[in-house]
Coordinates of C-alpha atoms in Angstrom, one line a residue:
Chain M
X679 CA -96.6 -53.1 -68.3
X680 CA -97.7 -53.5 -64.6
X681 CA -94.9 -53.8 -62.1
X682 CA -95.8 -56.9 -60.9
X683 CA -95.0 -58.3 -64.4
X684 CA -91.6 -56.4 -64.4
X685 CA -90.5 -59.6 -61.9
X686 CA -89.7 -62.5 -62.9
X687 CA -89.7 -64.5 -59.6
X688 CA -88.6 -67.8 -60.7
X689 CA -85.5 -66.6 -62.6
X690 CA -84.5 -64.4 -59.9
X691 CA -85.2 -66.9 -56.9
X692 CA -83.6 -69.6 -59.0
X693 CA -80.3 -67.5 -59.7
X694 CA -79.7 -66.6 -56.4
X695 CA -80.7 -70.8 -55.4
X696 CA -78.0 -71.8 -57.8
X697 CA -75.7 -69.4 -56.6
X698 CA -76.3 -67.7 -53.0
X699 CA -73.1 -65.4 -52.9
X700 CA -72.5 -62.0 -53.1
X701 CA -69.1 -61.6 -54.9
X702 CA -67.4 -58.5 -53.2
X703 CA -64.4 -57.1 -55.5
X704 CA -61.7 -55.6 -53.4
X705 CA -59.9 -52.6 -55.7
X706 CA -56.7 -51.1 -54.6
X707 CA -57.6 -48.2 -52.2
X708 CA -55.0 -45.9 -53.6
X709 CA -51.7 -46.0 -55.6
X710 CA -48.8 -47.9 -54.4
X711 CA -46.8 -51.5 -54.2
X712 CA -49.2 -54.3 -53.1
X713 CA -48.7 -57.3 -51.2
X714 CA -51.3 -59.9 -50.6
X715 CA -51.6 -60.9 -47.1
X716 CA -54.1 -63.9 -47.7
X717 CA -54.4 -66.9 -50.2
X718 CA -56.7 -67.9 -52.5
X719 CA -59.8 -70.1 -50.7
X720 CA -58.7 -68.6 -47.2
X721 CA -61.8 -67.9 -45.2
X722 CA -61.7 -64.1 -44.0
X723 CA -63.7 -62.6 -41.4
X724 CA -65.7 -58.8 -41.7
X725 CA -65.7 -56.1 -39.4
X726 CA -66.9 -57.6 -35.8
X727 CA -67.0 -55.5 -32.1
X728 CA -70.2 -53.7 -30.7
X729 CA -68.8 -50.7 -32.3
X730 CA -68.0 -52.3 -35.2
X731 CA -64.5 -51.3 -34.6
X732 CA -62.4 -54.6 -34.9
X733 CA -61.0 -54.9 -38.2
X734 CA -61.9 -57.6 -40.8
X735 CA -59.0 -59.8 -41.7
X736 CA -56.1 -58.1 -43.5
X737 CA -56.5 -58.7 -47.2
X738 CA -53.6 -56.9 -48.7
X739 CA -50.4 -54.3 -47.6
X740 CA -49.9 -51.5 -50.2
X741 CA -47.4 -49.3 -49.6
X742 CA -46.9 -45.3 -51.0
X743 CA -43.7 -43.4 -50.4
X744 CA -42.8 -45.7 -47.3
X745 CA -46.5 -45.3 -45.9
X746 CA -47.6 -49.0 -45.8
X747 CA -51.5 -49.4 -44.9
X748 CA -53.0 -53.0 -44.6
X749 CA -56.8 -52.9 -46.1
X750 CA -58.9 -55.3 -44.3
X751 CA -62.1 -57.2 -45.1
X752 CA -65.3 -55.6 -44.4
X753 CA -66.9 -58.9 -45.0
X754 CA -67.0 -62.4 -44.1
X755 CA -67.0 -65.2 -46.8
X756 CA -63.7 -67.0 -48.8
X757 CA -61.3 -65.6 -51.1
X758 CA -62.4 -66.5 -54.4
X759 CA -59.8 -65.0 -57.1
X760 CA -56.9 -63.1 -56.2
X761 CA -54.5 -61.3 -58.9
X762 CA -51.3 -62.9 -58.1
X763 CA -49.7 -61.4 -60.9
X764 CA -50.2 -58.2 -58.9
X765 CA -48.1 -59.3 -55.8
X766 CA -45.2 -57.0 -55.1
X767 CA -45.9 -55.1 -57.9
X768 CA -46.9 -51.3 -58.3
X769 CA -50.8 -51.0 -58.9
X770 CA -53.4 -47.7 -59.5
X771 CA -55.9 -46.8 -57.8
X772 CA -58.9 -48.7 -58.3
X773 CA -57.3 -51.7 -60.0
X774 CA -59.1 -54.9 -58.8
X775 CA -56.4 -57.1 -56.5
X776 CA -59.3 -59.7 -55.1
X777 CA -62.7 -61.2 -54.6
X778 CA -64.8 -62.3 -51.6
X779 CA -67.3 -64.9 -52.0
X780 CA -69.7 -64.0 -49.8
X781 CA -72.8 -66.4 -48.6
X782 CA -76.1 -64.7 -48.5
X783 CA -78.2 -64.5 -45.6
X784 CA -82.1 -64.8 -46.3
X785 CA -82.5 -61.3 -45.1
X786 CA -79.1 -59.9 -47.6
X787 CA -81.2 -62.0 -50.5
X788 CA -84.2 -60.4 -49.5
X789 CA -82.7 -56.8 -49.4
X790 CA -80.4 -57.9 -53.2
X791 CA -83.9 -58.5 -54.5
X792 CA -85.4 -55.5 -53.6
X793 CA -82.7 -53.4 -54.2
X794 CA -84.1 -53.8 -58.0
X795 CA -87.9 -52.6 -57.5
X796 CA -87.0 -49.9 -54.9
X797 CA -84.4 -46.6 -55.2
X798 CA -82.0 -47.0 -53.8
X799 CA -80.6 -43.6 -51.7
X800 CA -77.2 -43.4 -51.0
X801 CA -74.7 -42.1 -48.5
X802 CA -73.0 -38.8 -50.4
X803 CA -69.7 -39.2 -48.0
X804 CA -68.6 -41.0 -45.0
X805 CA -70.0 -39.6 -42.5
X806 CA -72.9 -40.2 -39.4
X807 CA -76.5 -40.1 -40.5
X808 CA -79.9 -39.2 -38.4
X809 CA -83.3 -38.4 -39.6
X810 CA -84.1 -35.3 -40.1
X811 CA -86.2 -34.0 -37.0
X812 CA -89.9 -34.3 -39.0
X813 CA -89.0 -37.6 -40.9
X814 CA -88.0 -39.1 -37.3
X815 CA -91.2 -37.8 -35.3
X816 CA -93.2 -39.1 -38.4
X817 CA -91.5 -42.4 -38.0
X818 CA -92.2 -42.9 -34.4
X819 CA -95.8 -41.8 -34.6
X820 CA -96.5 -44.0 -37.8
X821 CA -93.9 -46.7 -38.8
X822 CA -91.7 -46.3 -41.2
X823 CA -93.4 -47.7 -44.0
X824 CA -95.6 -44.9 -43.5
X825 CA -93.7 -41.7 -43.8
X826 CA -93.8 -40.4 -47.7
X827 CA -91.2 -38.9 -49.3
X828 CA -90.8 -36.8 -52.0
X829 CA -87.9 -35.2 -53.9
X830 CA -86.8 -31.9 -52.8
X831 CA -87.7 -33.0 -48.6
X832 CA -84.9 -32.7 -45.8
X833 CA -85.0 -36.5 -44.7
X834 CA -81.7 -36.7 -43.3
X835 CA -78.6 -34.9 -41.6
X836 CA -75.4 -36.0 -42.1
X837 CA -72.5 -35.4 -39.3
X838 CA -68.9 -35.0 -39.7
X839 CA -67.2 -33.7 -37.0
X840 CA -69.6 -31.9 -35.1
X841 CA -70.5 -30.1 -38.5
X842 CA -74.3 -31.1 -40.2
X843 CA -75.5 -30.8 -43.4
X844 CA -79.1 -31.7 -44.4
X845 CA -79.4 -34.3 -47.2
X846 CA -82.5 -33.2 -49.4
X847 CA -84.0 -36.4 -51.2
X848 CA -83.4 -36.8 -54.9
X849 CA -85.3 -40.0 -56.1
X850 CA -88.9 -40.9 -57.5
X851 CA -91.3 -40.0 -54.3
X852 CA -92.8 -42.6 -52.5
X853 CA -93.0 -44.5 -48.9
X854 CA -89.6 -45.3 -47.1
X855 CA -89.6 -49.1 -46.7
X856 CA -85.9 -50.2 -46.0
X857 CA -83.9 -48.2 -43.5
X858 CA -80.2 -49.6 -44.2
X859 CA -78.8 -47.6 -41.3
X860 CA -79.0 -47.0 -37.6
X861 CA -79.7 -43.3 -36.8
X862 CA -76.3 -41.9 -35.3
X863 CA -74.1 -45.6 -37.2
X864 CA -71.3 -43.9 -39.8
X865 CA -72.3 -45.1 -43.0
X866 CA -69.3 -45.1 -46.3
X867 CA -69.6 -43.0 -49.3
X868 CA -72.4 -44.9 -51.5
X869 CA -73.3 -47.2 -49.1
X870 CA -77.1 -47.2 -49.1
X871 CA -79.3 -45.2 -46.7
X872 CA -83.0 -46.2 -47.7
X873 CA -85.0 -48.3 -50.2
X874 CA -88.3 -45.7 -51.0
X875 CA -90.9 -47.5 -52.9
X876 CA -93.6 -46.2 -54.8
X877 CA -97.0 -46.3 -53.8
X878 CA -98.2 -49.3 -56.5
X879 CA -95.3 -51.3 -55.8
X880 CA -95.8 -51.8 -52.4
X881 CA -98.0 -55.2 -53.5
X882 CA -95.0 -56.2 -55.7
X883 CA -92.3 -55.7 -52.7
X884 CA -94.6 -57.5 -49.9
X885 CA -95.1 -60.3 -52.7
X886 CA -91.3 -60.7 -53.2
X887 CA -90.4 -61.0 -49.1
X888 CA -93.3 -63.5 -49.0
X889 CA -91.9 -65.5 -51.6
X890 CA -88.1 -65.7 -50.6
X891 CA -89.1 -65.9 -46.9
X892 CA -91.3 -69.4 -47.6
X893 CA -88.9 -70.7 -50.3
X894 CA -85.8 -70.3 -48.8
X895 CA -84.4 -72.4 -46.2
Chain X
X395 CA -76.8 1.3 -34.7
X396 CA -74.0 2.1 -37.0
X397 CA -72.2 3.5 -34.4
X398 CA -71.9 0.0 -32.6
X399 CA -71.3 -1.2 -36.1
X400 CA -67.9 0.9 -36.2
X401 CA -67.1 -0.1 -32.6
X402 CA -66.9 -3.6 -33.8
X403 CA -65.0 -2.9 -36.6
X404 CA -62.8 -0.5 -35.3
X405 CA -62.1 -3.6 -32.2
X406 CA -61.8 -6.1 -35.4
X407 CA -59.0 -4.0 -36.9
X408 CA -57.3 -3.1 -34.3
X409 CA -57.0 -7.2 -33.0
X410 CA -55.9 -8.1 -36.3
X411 CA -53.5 -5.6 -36.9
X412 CA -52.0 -6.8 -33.8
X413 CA -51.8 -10.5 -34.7
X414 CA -47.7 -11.2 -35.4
X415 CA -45.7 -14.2 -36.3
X416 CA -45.3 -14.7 -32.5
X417 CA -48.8 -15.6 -32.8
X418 CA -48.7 -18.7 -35.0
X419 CA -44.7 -19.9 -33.8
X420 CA -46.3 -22.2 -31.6
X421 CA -47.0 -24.3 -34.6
X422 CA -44.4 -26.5 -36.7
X423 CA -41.8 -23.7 -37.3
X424 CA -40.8 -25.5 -40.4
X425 CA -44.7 -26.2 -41.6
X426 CA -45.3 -22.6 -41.3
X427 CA -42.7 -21.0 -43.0
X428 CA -40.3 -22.6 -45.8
X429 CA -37.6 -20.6 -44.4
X430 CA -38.0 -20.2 -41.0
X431 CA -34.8 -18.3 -40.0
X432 CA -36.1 -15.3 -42.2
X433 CA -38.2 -13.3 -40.5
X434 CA -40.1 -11.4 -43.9
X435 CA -40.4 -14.5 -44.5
X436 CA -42.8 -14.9 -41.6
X437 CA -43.7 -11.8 -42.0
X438 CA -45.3 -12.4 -45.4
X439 CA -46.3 -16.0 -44.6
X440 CA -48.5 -14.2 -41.8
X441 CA -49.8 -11.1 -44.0
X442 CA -51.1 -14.0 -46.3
X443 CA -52.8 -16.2 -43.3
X444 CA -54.7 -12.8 -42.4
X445 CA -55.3 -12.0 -46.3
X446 CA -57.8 -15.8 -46.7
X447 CA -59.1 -15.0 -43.3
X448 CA -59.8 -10.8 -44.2
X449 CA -63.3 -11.6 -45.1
X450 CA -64.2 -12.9 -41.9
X451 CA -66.5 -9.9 -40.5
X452 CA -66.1 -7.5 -43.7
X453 CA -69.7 -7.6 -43.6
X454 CA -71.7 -7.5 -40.4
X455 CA -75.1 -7.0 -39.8
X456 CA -76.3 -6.2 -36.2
X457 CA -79.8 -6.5 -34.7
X458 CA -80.8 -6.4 -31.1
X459 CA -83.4 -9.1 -31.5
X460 CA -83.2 -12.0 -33.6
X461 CA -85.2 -15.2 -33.5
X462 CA -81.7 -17.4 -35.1
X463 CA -78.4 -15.5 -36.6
X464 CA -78.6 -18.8 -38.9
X465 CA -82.0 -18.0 -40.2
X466 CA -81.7 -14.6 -41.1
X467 CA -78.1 -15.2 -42.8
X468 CA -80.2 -17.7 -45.3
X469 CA -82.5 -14.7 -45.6
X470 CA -79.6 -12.6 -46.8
X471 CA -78.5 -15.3 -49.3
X472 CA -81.6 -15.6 -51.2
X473 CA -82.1 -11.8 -50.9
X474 CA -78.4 -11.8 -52.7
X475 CA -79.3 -14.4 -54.8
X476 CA -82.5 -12.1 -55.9
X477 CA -80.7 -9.4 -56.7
X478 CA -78.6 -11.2 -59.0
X479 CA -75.2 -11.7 -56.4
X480 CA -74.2 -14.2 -54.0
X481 CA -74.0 -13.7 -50.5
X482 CA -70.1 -12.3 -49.5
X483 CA -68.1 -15.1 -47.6
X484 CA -67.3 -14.3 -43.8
X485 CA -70.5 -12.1 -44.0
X486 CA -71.3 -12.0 -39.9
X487 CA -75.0 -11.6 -38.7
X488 CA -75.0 -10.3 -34.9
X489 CA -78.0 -10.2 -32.3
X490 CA -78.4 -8.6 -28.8
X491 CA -80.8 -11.8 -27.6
X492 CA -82.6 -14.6 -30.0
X493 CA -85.8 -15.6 -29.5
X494 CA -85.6 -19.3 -31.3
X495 CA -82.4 -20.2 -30.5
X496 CA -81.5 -24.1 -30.3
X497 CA -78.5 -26.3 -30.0
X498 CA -77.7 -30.1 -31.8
X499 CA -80.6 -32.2 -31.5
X500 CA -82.6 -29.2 -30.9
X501 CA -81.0 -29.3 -27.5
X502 CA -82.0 -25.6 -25.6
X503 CA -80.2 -22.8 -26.1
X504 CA -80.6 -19.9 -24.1
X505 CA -79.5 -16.5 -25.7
X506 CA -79.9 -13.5 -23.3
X507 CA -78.7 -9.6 -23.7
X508 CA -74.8 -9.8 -22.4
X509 CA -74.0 -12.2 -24.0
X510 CA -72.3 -12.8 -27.8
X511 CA -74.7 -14.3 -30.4
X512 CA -73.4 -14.3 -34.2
X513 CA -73.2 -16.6 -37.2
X514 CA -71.1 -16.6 -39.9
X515 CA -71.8 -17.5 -43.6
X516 CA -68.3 -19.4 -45.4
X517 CA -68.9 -20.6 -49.4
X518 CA -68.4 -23.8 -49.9
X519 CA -64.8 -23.0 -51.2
X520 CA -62.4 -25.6 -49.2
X521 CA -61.4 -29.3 -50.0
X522 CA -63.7 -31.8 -48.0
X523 CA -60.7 -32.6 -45.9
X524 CA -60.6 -29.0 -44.6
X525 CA -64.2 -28.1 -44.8
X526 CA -64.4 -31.3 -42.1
X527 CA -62.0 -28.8 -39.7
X528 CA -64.6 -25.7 -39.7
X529 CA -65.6 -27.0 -36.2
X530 CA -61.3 -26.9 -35.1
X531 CA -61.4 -23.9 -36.3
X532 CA -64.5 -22.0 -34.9
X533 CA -63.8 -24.0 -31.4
X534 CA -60.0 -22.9 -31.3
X535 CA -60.7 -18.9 -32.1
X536 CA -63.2 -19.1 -29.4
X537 CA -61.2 -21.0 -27.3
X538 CA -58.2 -17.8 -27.9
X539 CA -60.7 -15.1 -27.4
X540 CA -61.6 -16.8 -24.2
X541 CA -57.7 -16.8 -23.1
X542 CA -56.7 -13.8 -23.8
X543 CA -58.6 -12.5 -20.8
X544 CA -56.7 -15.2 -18.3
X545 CA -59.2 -17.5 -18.5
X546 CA -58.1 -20.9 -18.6
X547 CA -60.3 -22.3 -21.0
X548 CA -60.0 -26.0 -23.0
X549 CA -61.6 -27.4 -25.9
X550 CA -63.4 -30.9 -25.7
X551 CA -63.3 -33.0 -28.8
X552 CA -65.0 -31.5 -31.4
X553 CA -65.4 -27.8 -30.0
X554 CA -67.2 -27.8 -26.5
X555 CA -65.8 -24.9 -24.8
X556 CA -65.2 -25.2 -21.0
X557 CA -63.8 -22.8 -18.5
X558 CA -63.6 -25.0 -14.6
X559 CA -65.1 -28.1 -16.4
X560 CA -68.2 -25.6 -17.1
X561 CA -69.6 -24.4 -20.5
X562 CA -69.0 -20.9 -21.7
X563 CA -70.0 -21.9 -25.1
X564 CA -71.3 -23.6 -27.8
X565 CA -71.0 -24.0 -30.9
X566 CA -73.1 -25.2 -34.3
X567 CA -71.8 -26.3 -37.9
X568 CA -73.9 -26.2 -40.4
X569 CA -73.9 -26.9 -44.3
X570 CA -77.0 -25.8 -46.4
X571 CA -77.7 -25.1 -50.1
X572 CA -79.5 -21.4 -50.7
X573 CA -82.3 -21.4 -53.3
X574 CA -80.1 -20.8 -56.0
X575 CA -78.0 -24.4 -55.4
X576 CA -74.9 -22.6 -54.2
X577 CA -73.5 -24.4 -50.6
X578 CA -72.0 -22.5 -47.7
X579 CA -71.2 -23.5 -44.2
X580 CA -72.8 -21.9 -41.3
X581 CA -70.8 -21.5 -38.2
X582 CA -73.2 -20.3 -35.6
X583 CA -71.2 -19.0 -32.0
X584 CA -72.9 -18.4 -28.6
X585 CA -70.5 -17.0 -25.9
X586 CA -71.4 -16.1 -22.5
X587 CA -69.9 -13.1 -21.5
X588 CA -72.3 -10.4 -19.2
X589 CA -74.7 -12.5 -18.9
X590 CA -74.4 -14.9 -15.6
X591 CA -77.9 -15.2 -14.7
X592 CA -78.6 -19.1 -16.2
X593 CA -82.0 -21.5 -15.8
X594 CA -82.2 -23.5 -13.0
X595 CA -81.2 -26.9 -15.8
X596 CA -78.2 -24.5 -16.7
X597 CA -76.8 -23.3 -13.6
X598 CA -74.1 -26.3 -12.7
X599 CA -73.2 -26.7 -16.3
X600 CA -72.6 -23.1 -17.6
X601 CA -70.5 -20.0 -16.8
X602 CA -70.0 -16.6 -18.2
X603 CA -66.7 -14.5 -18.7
X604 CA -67.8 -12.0 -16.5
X605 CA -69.0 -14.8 -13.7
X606 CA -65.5 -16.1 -13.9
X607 CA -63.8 -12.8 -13.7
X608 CA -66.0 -11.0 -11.4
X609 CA -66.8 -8.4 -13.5
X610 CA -68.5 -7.3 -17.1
X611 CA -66.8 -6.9 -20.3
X612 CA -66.5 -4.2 -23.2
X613 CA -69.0 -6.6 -25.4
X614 CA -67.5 -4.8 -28.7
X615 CA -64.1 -5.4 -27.4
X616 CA -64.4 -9.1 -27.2
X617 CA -66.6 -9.2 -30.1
X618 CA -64.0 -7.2 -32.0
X619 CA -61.0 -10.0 -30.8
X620 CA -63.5 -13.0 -31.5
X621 CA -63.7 -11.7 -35.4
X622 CA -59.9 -11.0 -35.1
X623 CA -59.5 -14.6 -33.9
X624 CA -61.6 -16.1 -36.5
X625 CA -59.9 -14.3 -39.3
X626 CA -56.7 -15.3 -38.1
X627 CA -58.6 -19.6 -37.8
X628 CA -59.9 -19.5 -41.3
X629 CA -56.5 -18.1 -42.6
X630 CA -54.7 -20.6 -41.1
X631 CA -57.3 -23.3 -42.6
X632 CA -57.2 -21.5 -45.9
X633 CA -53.3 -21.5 -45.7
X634 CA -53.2 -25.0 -44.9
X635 CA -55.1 -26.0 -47.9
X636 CA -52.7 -23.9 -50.3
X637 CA -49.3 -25.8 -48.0
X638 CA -51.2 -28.9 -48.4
X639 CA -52.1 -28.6 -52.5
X640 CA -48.4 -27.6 -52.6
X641 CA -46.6 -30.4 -50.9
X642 CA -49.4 -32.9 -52.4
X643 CA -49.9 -34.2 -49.3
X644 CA -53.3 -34.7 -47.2
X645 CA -54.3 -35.8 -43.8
X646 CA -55.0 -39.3 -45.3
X647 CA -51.2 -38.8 -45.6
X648 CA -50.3 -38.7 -42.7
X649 CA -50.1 -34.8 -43.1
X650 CA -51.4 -32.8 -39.7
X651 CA -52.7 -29.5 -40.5
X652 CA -51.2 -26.6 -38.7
X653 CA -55.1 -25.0 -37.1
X654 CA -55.7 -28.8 -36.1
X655 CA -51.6 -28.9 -34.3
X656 CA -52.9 -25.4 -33.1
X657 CA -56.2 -26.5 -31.8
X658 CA -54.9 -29.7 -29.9
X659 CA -52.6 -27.3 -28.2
X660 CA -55.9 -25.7 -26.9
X661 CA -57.7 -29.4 -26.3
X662 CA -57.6 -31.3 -23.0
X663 CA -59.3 -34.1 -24.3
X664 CA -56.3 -36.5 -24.1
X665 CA -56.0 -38.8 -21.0
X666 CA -59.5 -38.4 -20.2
X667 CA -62.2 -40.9 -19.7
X668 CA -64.9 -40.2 -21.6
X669 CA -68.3 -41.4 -22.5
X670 CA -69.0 -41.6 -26.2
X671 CA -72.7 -41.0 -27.8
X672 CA -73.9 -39.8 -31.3
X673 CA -75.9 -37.8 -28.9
X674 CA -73.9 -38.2 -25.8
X675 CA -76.5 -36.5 -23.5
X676 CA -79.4 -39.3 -25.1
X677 CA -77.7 -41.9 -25.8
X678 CA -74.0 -42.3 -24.0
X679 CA -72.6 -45.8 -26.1
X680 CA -69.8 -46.4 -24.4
X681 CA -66.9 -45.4 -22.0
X682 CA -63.2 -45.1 -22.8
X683 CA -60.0 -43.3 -22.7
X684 CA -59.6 -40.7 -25.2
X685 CA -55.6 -41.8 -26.0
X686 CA -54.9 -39.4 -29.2
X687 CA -56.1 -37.9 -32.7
X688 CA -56.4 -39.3 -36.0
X689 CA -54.4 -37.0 -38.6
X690 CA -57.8 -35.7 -40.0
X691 CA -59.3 -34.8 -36.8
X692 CA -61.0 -38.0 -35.5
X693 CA -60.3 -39.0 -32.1
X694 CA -58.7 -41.9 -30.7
X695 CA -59.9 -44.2 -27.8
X696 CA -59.0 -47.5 -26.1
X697 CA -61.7 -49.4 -25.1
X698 CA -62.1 -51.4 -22.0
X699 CA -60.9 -54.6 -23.7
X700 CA -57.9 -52.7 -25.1
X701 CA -59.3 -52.8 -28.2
X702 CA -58.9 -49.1 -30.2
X703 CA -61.8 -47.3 -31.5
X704 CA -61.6 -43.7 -33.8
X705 CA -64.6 -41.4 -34.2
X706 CA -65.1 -38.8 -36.5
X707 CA -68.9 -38.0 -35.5
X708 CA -71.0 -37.7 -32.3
X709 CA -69.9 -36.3 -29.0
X710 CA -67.8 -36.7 -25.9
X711 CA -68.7 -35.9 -22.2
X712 CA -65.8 -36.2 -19.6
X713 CA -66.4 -39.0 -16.8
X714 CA -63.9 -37.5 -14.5
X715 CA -62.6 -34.5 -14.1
X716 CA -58.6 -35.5 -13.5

């Protein structure tokens, strides 16, 4: 089977035209007694500032041996489900408290539909990210959807604290086509880096940004 | 060759041998010691500090020409790796000069006879949270070497080392996998110490110990107290881990570690106005005043519109020198 036939266009584009939200779970961020700072159907804001350094609204207060820490919203969108039977009560780590509807851009559709056909490379910690030296000077000479990659090559260093560690590329070789990250912007722990595609489905990928870019509105 | 081999580690020895409590009571008296009233108490707590940090310098290897002490360190790990062992932690490659030296960024780094020129290989042994203060710790022995001949030097957020707002130092972290899969950090150190004779793009921005004292140094005595200094630095990180393991309490916690309560007593970053950049000399971002640091090392700013910002990458340069 081609690649081209692995997408179903129509079903996709009509899923997402029937729905255009992301829905963004928000799971307790440690153990400890929650206590939910926002209402079902509020409307919370994401992280804003040049620096990105204002925080989102505050979603929820848990608290661990008198250490209370408010988690905020690192998105914009409404509160669609919260679990009020949670409220004031003790939770684990990783237990889901909330969801965030969150409406779609054509460019976040765009990048959701990709995020099938390409692999995805993720962040391995929180941390600062930069091209390595060579995949930068290839980049500015060429374009980034120029520069092939293949597993096993240095593409990127990651900084924490003054101390860097080269990230060696794991996934199917191929051309780097989305760059999800500034070089130098901190990036969370599986956040993704860059969208590589392989050589024969760079037709597929063009065809899909085509597609979504005339049909939606 | 062996000869100046023994020097150094006869100057290692001798600095750690004299490393006492009185050394570390600086720090939270109660952090570093359960009781702190007993002094074998201390006495042990300190023996054990030097005991995580005793292979620091157990294996050096000297050359008077080098192109990077990083290079040829993952040399000797695949070389050990060959031969069927792994590369001993705190193993310490030495030059006279390098040839290929370079900063971040690939920034210039100029590495002349006189001056010291090492790197030191560490397994990839320590939690994240303290493998994330291997730049405190490699900044604040430097920084201690540096004092202990009446220098008054300070750190700058992460580990720039500055003597009269002028850089005796640097500095460079690095993680890497050898060929066999096995991760070590990298701490790569440049002091200048005899050597005062800079490139014209160096001379208002660097100094040397001997510039600054008016006269040359015994280089194996300082190299001997650097290795001292880093011993005692990686014990204390070491030591930390085992306090913070104990007491099942992190950073994320609210826990501070006693090398990063160490190294802010050795950090004039506080008060300052600063300019922030991933690469600061590039790309300066933004201006602000440094107010604090984060429990896990990041630092703390306030922004011109009040608003507070905390990095834990990228670079700082001061904007005044108050």
């Amino acid at each position: 089977m081609s690649s081209q036939q692995e997408i179903h266009f129509d079903k996709i584009i009509s899923r997402y035209r029937s729905d255009p939200y992301d829905y963004v779970d928000m799971c307790a961020i440690h153990t400890g007694k929650v206590r939910f700072l926002v209402e079902e159907n509020s409307e919370v804001d994401g992280v804003s500032g040049e620096w990105k350094h204002l925080p989102g609204t505050p979603l929820y207060e848990i608290n661990r041996e008198r250490n209370p820490k408010i988690v905020t919203s690192q998105t914009n969108g409404t509160v669609s489900t919260i679990h009020h039977e949670l409220d004031d009560n003790f939770v684990e780590a990783g237990e889901k408290l909330l969801t965030i509807r969150h409406p779609l851009k054509k460019k976040e559709i765009i990048e959701s539909i990709l995020q099938d056909v390409l692999y995805i490379f993720e962040a391995p910690e929180r941390a600062r990210y930069f091209f390595a030296m060579d995949i930068q000077s290839r980049i500015d000479q060429k374009g980034v959807r120029s520069v092939f990659i293949k597993p096993g090559d240095e593409i990127i260093t990651m900084s924490l604290m003054k101390r860097d560690t080269p990230v060696y590329y794991t996934g199917e070789p191929g051309i780097i086509h989305s760059v999800y990250f500034k070089p130098g912007d901190s990036v969370d722990m599986g956040v993704p880096l860059i969208g590589v595609c392989a050589e024969d489905k760079l037709p597929v990928v063009q065809k899909v940004i085509t597609r979504v870019k005339a049909e939606w509105e | 060759m062996s000869s100046y081999f023994n020097q150094i580690q006869q100057q290692r020895s001798t600095f750690l041998t004299a490393l006492k409590p009185g050394d570390f009571l600086e720090l939270p008296v109660l952090e570093f010691a359960d009781t702190p009233d007993n002094q074998s108490t201390q006495q042990q707590t300190v023996a054990k500090i030097l005991r995580y940090g005793a292979p620091v310098g157990a294996a050096i290897e000297h050359h008077p020409r080098l192109d990077r002490c990083m290079t040829r360190l993952q040399h000797l790990m695949a070389e050990a790796e060959e031969r069927g062992e792994t590369l001993a932690g705190g193993t310490v490659v030495l030059a006279d000069t390098l040839s290929g030296s370079s900063g971040r960024f690939d920034r210039a780094w100029y590495a002349p006879p006189g001056g010291i020129w090492l790197a030191m290989a560490w397994p990839d042994t320590l939690l994240p949270e303290f493998t994330q203060l291997l730049p405190f710790a490699a900044g604040l022995a430097c920084c201690r070497t540096i004092r202990q001949y009446r220098l008054d030097c300070c750190l700058k957020w992460v580990n720039d080392l500055l003597v009269n707002g002028k850089k005796i130092g640097g500095i460079l972290c690095r993680t890497v996998l050898s060929r066999a899969g096995e991760q070590y950090h990298l701490i790569g150190i440049g002091l200048n110490v005899n050597n005062q004779n800079f490139p014209d793009s160096l001379q208002a921005a660097a100094t040397s110990m001997a510039g600054e004292l008016k006269g040359s140094l015994e280089l194996t005595e300082v190299i001997g107290r650097l290795l001292a200094e880093l011993s005692r630095a990686m014990g204390l990180l070491c030591y930390d881990e085992e306090l913070s393991l104990r007491r099942q309490q992190g950073c994320e916690q609210g826990r501070v570690s006693l090398l990063f309560t160490d190294w802010q007593n050795h950090c004039d970053t506080v008060g300052r106005l600063v300019e922030y950049g991933f690469d600061v000399q590039e790309k300066p971002l933004y201006r602000a005043r440094a107010t604090g640091f984060a429990p896990c090392g990041g630092l703390v700013m306030e922004l011109a519109d009040g608003s507070e910002i905390t990095e834990t990458g990228g670079e700082i340069r001061y904007v005044n020198s108050c």
